[in-house]
PDB file of C-alpha atoms in Angstrom:
ATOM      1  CA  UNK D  13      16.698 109.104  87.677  1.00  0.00           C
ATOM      2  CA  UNK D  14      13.511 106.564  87.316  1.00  0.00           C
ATOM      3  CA  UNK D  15      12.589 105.084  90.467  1.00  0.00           C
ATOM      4  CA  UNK D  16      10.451 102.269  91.376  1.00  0.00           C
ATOM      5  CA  UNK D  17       9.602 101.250  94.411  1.00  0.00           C
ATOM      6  CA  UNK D  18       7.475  98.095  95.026  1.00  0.00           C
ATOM      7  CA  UNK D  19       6.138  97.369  98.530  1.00  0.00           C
ATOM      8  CA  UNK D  20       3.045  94.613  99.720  1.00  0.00           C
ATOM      9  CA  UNK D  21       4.343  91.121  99.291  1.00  0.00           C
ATOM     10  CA  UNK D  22       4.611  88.716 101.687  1.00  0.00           C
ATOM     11  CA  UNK D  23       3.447  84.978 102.746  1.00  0.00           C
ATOM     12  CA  UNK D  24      -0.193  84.153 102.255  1.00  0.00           C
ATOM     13  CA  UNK D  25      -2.048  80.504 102.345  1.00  0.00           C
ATOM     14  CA  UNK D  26      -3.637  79.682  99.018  1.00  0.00           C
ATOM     15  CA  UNK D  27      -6.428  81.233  98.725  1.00  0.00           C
ATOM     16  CA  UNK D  28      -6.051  84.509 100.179  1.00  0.00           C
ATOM     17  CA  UNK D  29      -5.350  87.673  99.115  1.00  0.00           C
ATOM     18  CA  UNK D  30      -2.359  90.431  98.529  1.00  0.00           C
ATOM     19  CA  UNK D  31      -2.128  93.660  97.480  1.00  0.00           C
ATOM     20  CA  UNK D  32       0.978  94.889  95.414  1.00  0.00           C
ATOM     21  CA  UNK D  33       1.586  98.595  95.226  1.00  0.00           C
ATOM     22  CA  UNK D  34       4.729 100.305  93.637  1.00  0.00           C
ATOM     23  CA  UNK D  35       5.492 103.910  93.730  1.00  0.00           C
ATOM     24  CA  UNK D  36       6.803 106.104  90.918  1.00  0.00           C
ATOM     25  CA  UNK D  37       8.952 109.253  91.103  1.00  0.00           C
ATOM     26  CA  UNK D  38      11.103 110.891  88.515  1.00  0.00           C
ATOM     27  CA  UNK D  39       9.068 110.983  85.545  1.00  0.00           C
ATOM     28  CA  UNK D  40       5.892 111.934  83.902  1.00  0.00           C
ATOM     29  CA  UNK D  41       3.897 108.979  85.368  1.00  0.00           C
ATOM     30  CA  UNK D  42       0.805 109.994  83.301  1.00  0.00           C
ATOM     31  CA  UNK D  43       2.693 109.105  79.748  1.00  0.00           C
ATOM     32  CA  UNK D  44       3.749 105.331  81.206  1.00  0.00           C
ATOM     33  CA  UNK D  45       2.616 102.221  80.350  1.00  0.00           C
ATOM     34  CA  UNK D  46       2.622 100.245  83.753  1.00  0.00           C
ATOM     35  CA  UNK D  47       3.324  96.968  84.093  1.00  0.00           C
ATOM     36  CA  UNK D  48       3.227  93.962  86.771  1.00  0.00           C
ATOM     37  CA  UNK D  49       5.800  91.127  86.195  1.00  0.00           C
ATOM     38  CA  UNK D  50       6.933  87.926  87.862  1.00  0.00           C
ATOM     39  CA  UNK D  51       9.834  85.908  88.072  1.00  0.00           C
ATOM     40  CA  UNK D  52       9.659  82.168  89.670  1.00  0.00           C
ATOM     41  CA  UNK D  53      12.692  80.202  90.519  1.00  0.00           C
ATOM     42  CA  UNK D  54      14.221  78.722  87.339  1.00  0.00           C
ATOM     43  CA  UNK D  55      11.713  80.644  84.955  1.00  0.00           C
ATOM     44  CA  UNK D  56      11.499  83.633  83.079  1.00  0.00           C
ATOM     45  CA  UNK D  57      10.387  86.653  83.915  1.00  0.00           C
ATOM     46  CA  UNK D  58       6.586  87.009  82.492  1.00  0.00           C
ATOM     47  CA  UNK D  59       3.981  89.539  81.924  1.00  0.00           C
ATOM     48  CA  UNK D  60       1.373  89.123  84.905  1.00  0.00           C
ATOM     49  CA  UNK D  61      -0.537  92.554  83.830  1.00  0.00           C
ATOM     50  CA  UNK D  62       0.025  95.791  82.636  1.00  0.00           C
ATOM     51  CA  UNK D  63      -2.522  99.568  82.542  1.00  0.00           C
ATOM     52  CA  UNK D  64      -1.822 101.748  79.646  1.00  0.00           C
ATOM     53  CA  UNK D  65      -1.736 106.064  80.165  1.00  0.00           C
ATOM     54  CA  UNK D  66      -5.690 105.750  78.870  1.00  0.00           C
ATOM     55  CA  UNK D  67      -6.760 103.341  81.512  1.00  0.00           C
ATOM     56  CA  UNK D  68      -6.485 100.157  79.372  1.00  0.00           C
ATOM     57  CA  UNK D  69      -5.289  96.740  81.384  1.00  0.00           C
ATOM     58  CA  UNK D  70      -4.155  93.339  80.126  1.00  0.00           C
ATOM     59  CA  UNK D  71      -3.782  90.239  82.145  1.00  0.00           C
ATOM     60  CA  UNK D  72      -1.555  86.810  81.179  1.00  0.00           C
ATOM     61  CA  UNK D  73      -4.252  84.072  80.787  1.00  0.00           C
ATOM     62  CA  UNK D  74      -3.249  82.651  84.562  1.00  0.00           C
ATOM     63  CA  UNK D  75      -4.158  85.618  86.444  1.00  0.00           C
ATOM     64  CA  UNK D  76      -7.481  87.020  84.760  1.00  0.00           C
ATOM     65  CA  UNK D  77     -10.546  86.774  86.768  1.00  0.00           C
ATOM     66  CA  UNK D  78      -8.116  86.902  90.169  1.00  0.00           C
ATOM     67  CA  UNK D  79      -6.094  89.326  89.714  1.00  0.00           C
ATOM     68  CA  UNK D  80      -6.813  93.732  89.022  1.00  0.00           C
ATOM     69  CA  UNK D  81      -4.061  96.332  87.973  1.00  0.00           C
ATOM     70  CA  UNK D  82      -5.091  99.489  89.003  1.00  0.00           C
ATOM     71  CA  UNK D  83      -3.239 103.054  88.802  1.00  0.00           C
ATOM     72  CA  UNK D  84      -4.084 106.668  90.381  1.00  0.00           C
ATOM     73  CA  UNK D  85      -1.788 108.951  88.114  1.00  0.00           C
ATOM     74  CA  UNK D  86      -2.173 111.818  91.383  1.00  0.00           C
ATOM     75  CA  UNK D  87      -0.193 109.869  93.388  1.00  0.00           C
ATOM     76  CA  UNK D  88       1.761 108.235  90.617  1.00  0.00           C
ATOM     77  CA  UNK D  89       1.093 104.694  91.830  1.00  0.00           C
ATOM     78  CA  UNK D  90       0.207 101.503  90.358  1.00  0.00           C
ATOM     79  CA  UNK D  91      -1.378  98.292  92.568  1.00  0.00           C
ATOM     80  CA  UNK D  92      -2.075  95.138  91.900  1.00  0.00           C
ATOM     81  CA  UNK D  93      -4.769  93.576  93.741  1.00  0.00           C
ATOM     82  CA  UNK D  94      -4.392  89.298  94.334  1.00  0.00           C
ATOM     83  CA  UNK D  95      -7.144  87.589  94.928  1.00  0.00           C
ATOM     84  CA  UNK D  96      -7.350  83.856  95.086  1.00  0.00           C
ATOM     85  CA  UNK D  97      -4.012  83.333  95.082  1.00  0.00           C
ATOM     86  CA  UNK D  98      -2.350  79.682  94.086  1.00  0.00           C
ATOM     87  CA  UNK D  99       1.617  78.391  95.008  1.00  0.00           C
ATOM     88  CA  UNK D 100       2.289  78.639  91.078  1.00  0.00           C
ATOM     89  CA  UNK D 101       1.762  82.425  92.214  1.00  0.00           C
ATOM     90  CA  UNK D 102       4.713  82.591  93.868  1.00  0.00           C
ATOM     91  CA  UNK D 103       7.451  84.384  92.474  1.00  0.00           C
ATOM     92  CA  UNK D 104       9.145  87.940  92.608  1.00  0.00           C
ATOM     93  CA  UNK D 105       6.805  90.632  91.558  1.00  0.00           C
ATOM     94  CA  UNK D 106       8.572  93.205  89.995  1.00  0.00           C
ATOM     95  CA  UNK D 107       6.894  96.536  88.488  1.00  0.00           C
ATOM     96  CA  UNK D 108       7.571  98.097  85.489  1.00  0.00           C
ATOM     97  CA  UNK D 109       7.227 101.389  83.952  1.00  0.00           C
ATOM     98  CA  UNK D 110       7.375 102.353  80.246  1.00  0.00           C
ATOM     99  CA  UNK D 111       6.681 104.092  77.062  1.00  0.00           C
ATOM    100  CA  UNK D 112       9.194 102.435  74.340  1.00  0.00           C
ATOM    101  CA  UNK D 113      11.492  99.662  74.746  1.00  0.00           C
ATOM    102  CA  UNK D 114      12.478  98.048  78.174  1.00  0.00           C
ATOM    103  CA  UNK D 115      11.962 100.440  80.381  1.00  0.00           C
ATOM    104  CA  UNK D 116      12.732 100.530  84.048  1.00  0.00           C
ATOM    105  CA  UNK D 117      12.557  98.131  86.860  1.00  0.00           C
ATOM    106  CA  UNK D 118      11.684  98.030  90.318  1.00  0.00           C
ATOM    107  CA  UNK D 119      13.939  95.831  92.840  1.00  0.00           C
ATOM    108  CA  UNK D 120      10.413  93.370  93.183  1.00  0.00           C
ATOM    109  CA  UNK D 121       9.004  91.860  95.966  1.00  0.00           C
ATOM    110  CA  UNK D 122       8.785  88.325  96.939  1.00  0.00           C
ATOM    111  CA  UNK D 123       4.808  86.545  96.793  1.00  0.00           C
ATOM    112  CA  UNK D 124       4.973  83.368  98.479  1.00  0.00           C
ATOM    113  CA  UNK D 125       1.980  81.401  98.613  1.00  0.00           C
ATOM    114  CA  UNK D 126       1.781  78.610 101.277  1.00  0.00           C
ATOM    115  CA  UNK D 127       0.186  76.318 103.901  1.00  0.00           C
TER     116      UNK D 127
END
């Protein structure tokens, strides 16, 4: 059985910086397509960035330039690096792993950015 395990949130004053990490056991990590989402209160879940098997990332338009998906297929990890993080950042982070259709979920991790 897939599991995901997401760890690194927190509460962080705009501005500053988190790092997201969510380990992967019970598959072929190598073959996935991993994936970052987020879930605010009263929204959809969303697409915040995702790292193909060959290395290739893709960011939603709101997070590029602060944000860096990053995977080490050894350890069968993927991170996600925050950087200049803004309230509208807060949400659930939840990670993803896949290779056709939904594929399967961590439990996420609350972001909350504050003063």
């Amino acid at each position: 059985q897939v599991q995901l395990v997401e760890s690194g949130g927190g509460l962080v004053q705009p501005g500053g910086s988190l790092r997201l990490s969510c380990a992967v056991s019970s598959i072929t990590f190598s073959l996935y397509t991993m994936g970052w989402y987020r879930q605010a209160p009263g929204k959809q879940r969303e697409l915040v960035a995702s790292i193909t098997s060959g290395g290739s990332s893709n960011y939603a338009d709101s997070v590029k330039g602060r944000f860096t998906i990053s995977r080490d297929n050894a350890k069968a990890t993927v991170d996600l690096q925050m950087n200049s993080l803004k309230p509208e950042d807060t949400a659930v982070y939840y990670c993803n792993a896949r290779i056709l259709g939904p594929g399967a979920w961590g439990q996420g991790t609350q972001v909350t950015v504050s003063s």
